[in-house]
PDB file of C-alpha atoms in Angstrom:
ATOM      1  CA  UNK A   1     -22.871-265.125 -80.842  1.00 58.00           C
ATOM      2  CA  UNK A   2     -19.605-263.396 -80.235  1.00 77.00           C
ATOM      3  CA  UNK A   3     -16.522-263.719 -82.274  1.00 88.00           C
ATOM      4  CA  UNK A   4     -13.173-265.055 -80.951  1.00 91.00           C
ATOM      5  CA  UNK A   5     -10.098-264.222 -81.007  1.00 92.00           C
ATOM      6  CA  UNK A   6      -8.746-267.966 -82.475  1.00 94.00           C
ATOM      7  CA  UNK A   7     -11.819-267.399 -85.236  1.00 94.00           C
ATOM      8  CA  UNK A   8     -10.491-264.250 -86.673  1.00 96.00           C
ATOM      9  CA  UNK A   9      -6.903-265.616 -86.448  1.00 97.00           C
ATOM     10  CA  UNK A  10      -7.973-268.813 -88.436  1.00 97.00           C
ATOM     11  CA  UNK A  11      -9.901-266.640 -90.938  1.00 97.00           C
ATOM     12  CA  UNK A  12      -6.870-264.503 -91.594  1.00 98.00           C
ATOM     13  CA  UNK A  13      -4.327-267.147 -91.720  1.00 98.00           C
ATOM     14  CA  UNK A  14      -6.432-269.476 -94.117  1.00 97.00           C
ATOM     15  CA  UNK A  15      -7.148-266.702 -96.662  1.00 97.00           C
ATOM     16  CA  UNK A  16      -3.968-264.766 -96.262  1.00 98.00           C
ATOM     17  CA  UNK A  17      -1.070-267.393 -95.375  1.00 97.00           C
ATOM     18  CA  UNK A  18       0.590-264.187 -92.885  1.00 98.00           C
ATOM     19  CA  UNK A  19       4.073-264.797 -91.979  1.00 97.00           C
ATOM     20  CA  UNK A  20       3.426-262.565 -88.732  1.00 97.00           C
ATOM     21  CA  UNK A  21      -0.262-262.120 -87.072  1.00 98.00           C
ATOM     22  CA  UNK A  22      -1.411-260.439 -83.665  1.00 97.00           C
ATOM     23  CA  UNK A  23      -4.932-260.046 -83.297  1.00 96.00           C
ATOM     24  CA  UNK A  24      -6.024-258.584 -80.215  1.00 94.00           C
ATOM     25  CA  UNK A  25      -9.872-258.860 -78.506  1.00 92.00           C
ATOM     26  CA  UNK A  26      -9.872-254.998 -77.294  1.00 90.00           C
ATOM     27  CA  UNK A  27     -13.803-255.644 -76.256  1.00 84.00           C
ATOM     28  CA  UNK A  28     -12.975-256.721 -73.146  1.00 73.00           C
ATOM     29  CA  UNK A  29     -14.093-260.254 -74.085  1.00 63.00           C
ATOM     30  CA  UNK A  30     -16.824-259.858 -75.751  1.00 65.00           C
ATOM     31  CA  UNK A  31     -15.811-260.737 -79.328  1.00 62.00           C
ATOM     32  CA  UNK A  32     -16.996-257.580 -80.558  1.00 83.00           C
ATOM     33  CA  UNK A  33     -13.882-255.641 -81.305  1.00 90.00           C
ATOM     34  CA  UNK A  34     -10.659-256.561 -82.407  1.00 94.00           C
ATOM     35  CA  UNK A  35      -7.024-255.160 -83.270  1.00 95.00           C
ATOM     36  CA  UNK A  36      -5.436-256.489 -85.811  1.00 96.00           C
ATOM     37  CA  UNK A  37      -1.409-256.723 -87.298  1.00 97.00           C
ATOM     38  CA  UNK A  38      -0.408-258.940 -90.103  1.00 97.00           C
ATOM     39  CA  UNK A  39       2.497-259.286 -92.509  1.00 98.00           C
ATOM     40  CA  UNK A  40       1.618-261.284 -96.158  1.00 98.00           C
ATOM     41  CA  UNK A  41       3.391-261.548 -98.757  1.00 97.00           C
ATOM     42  CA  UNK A  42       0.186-261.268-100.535  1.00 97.00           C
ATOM     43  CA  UNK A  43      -0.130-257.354 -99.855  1.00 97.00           C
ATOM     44  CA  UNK A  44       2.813-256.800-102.188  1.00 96.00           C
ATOM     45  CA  UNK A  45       2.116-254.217-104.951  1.00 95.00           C
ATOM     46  CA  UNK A  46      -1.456-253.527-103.391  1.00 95.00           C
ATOM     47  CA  UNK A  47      -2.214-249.816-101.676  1.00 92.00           C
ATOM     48  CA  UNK A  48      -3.170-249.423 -97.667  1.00 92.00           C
ATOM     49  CA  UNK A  49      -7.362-249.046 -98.973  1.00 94.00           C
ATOM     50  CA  UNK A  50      -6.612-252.587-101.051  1.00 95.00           C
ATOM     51  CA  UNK A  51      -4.622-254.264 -97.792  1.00 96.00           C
ATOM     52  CA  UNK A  52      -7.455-253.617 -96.021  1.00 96.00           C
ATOM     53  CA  UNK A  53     -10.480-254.725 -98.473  1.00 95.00           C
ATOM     54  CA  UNK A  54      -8.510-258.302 -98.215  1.00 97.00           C
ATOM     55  CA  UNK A  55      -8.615-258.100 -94.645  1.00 97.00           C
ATOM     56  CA  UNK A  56     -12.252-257.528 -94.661  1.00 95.00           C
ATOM     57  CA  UNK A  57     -12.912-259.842 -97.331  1.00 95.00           C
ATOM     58  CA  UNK A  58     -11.043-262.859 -95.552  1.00 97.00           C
ATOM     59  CA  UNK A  59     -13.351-261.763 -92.503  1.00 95.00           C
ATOM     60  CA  UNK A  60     -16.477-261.340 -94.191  1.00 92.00           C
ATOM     61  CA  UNK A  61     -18.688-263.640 -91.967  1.00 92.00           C
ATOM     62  CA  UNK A  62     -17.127-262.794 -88.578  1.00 92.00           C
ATOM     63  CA  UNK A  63     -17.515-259.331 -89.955  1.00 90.00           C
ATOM     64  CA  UNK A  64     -21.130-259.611 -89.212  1.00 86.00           C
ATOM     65  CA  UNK A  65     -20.762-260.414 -85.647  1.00 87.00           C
ATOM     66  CA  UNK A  66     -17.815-257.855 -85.005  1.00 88.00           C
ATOM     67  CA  UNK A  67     -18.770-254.292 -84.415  1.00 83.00           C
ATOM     68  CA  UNK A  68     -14.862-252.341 -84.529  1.00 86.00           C
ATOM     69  CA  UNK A  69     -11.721-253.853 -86.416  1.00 91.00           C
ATOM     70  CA  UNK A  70      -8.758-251.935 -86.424  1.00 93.00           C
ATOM     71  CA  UNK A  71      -6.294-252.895 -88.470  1.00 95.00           C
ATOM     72  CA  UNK A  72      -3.223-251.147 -87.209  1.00 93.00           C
ATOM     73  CA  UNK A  73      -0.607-252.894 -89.428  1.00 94.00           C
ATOM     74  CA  UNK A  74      -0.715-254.792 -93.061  1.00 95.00           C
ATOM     75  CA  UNK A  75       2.372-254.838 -94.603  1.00 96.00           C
ATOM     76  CA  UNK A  76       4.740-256.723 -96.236  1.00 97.00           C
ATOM     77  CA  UNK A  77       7.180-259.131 -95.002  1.00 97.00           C
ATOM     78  CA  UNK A  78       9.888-256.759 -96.136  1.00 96.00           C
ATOM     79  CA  UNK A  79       8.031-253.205 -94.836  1.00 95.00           C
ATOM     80  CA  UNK A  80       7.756-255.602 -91.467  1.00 95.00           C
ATOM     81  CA  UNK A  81      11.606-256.509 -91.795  1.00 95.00           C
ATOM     82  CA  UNK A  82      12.706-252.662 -92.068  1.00 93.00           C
ATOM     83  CA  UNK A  83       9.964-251.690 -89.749  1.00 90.00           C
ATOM     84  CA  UNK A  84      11.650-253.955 -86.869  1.00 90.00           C
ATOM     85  CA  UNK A  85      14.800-252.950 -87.631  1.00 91.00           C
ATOM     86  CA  UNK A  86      14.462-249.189 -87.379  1.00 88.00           C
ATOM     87  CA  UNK A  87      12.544-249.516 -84.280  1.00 86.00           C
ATOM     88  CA  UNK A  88      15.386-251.149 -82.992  1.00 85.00           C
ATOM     89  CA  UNK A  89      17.809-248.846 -84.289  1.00 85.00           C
ATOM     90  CA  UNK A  90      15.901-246.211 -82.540  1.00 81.00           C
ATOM     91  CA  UNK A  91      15.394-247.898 -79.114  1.00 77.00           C
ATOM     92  CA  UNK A  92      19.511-248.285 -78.990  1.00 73.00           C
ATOM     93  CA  UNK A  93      19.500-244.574 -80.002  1.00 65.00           C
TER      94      UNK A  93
ATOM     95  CA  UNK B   1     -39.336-261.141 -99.593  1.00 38.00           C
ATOM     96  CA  UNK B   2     -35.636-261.232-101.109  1.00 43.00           C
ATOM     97  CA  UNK B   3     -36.237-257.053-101.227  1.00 45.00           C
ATOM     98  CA  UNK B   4     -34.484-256.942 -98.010  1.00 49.00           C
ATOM     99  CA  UNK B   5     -32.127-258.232 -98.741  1.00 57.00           C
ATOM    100  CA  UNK B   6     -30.775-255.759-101.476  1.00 69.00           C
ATOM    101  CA  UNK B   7     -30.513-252.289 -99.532  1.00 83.00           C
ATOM    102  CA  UNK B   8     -28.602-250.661-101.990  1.00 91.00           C
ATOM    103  CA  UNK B   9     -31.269-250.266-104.512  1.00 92.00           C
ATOM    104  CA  UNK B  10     -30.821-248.562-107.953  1.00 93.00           C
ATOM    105  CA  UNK B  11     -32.515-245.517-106.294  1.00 94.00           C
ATOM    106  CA  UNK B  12     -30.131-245.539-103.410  1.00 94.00           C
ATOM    107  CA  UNK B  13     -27.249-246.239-105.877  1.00 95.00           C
ATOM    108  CA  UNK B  14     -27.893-243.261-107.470  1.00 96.00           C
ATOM    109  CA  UNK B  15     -28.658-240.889-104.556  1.00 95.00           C
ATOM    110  CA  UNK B  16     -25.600-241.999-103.315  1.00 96.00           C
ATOM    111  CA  UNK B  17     -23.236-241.339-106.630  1.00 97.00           C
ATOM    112  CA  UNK B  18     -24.824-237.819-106.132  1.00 97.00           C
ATOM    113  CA  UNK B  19     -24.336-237.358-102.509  1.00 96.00           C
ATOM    114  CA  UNK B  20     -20.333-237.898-103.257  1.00 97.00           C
ATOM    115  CA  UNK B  21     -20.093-236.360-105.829  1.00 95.00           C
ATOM    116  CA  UNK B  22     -21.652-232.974-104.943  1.00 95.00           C
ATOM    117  CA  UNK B  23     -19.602-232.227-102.325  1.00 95.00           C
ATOM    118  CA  UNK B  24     -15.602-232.499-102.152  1.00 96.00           C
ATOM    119  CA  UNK B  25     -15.047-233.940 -99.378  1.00 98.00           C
ATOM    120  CA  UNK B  26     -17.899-236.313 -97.340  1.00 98.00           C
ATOM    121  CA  UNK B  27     -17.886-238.483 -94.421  1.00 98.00           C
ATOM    122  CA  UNK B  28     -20.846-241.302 -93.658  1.00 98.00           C
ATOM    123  CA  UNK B  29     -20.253-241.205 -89.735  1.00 97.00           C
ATOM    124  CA  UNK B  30     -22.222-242.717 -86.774  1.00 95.00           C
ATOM    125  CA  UNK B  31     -23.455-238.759 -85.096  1.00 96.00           C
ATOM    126  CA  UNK B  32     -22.748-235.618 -86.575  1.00 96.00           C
ATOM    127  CA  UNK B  33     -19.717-233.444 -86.421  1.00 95.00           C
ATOM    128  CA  UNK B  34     -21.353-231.440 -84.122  1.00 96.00           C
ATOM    129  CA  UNK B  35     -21.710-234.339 -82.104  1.00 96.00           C
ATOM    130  CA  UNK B  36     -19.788-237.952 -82.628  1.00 95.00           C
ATOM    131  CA  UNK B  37     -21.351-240.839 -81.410  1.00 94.00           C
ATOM    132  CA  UNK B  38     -18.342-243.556 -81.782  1.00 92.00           C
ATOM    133  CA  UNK B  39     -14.885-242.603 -81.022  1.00 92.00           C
ATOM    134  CA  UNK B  40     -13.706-243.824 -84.799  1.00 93.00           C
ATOM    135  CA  UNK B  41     -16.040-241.264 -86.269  1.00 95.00           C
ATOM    136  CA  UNK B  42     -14.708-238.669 -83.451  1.00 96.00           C
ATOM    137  CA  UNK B  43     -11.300-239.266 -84.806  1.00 96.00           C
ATOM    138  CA  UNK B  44     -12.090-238.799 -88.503  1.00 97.00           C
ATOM    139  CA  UNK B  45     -13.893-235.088 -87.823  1.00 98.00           C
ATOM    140  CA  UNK B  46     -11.134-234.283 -85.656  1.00 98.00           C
ATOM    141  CA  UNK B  47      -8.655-234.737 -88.419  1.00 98.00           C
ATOM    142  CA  UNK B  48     -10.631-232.996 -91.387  1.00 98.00           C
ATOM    143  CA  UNK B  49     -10.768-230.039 -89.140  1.00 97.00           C
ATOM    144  CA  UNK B  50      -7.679-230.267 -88.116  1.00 97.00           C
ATOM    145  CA  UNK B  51      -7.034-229.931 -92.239  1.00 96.00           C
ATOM    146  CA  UNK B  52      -9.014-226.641 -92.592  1.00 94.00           C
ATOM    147  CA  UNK B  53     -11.330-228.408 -95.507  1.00 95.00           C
ATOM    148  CA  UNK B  54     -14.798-228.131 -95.320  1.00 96.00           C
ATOM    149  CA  UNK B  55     -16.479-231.187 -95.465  1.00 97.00           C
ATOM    150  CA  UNK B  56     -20.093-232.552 -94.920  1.00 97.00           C
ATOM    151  CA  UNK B  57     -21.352-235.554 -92.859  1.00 97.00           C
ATOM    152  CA  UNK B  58     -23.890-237.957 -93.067  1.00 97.00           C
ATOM    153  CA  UNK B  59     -25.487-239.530 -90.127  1.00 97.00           C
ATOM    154  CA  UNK B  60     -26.237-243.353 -90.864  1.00 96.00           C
ATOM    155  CA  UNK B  61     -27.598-243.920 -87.565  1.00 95.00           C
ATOM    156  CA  UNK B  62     -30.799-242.130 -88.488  1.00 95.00           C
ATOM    157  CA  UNK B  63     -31.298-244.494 -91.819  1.00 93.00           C
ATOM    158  CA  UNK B  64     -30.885-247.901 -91.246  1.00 93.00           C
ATOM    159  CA  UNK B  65     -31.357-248.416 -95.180  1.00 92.00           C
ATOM    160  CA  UNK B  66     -28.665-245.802 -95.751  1.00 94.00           C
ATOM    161  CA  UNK B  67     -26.257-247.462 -93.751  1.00 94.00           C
ATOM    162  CA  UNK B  68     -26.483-250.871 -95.306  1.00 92.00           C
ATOM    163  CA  UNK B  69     -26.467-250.025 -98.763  1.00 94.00           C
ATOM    164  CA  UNK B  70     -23.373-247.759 -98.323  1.00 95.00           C
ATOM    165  CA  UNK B  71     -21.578-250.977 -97.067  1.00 92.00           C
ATOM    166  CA  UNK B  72     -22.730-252.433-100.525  1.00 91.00           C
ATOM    167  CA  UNK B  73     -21.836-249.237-102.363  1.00 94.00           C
ATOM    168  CA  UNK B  74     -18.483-248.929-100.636  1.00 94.00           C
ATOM    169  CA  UNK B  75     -17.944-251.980-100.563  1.00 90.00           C
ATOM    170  CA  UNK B  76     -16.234-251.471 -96.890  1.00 92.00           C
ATOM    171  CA  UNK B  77     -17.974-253.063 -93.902  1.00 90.00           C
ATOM    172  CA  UNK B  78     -17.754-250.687 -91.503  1.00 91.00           C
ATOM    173  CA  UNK B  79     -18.108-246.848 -90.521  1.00 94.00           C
ATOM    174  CA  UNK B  80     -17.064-243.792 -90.308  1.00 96.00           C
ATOM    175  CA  UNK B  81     -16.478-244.431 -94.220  1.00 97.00           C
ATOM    176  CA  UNK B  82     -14.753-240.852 -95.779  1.00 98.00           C
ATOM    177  CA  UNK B  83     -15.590-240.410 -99.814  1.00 98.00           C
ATOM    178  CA  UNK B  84     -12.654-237.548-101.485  1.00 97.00           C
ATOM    179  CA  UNK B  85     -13.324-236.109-104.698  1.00 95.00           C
ATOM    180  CA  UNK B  86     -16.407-238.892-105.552  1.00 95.00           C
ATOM    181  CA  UNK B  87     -13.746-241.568-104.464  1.00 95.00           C
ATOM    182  CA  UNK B  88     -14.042-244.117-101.610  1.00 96.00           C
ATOM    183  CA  UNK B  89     -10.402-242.894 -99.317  1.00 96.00           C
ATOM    184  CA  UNK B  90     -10.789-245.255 -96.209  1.00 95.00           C
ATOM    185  CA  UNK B  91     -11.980-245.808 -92.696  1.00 95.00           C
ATOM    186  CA  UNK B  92     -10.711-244.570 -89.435  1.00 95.00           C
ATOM    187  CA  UNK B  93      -7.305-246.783 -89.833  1.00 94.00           C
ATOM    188  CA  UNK B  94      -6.580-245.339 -93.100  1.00 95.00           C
ATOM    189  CA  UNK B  95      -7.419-241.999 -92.475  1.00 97.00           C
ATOM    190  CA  UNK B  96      -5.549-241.867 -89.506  1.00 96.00           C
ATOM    191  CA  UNK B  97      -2.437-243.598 -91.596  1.00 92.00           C
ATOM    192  CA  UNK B  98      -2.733-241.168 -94.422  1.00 95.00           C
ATOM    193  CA  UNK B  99      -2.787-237.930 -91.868  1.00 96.00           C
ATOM    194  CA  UNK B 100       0.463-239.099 -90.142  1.00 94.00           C
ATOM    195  CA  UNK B 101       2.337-239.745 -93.834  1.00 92.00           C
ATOM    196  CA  UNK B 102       0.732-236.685 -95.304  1.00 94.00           C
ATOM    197  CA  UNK B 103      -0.941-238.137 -98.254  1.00 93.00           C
ATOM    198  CA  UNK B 104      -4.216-237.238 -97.069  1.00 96.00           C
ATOM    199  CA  UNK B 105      -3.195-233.029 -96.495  1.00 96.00           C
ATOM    200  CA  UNK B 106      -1.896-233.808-100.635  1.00 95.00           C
ATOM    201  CA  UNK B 107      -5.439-235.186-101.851  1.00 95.00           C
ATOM    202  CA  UNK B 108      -7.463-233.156-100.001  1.00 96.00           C
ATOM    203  CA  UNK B 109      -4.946-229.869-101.745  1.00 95.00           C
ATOM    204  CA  UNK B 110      -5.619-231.526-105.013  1.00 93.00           C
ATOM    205  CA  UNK B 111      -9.351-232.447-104.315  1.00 93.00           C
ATOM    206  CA  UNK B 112     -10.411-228.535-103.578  1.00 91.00           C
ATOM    207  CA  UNK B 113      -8.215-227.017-106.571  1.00 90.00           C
ATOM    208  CA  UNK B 114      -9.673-229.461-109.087  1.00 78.00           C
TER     209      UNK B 114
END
């Protein structure tokens, strides 16, 4: 009955068209628990608590199955852009 | 019978409009403060007291009824689920998010002097 990794990537990238997306299975195979990081331009104008209603919405029946999502990152392709470039900035530092 | 279906009930609805708005600041949590039974809850309490606020929690492990129509009322899937002020804030992710940018130290400010 357990979720998978490639089903909560397909859900996400149907409903939300991401131009970046790392999900991660931290259940230790399970299915049950899942990290997620995505960049849409669909999360433009919309606050962190509204980001993450569309995640859950575009996961709404694997939602039933998963017991922990984490959803480290949604953010814009531009937020992603200047994210990536100060953490380069700082690694060179 | 399609009753089970609906667990947030008019009755519940209201209880629950009551619950957050009687109290400032309230977290639905799996445990207690006293005692956390899922790390993402243990990360919320650990953050309100970190703030100095005082806050109440709600144990929806003991109320299986409770904790499905909240999901409804919330309209958030998951738990710990933290209400400010009579307003849905977040779960763990956001609460977390909010602590590190400050927002949440701001609204919880504003939320006690109101």
């Amino acid at each position: 009955m357990g979720v998978t990794k490639e089903d909560v990537e397909s859900a996400l990238t149907s409903k939300l068209n991401p131009s970046h997306l790392e999900v991660i299975d931290t259940s230790g195979g399970c299915g049950a628990s899942f990290t997620v990081e995505i960049v849409s331009e669909q999360f433009e104008g919309k606050r962190l608590l509204e980001r993450h209603r569309m995640v859950n919405a575009a996961l709404t029946e694997e939602m039933k199955n998963i017991h922990a999502l984490s959803i480290k990152k949604s953010v814009t392709p531009e937020q992603w852009k200047q994210q990536q470039e100060s953490e380069k900035s700082q690694s060179a530092a | 019978s399609t009753r089970c279906l609906a667990a947030l009930t008019p009755e519940l609805r209201t209880t629950l409009d009551k619950v957050v708005t009687s109290h400032k600041v309230v977290l639905f949590m799996k445990g207690t403060k006293e005692f956390p039974q899922c790390g993402f809850s243990n990360t919320v309490v650990q953050i309100l007291k970190s703030q100095n606020v005082p806050f109440e929690t709600i144990n929806i492990l003991d109320n299986e009824m409770l904790r499905q129509g909240l999901k409804e009322y919330s309209n958030w899937p998951t738990f710990p689920q933290l209400y400010i002020d009579g307003e849905f804030f977040g779960g763990c992710d956001i609460t977390v998010e909010a602590y590190k940018n400050g927002q949440l130290q701001e609204l919880l400010e504003k939320a006690l002097c109101s």
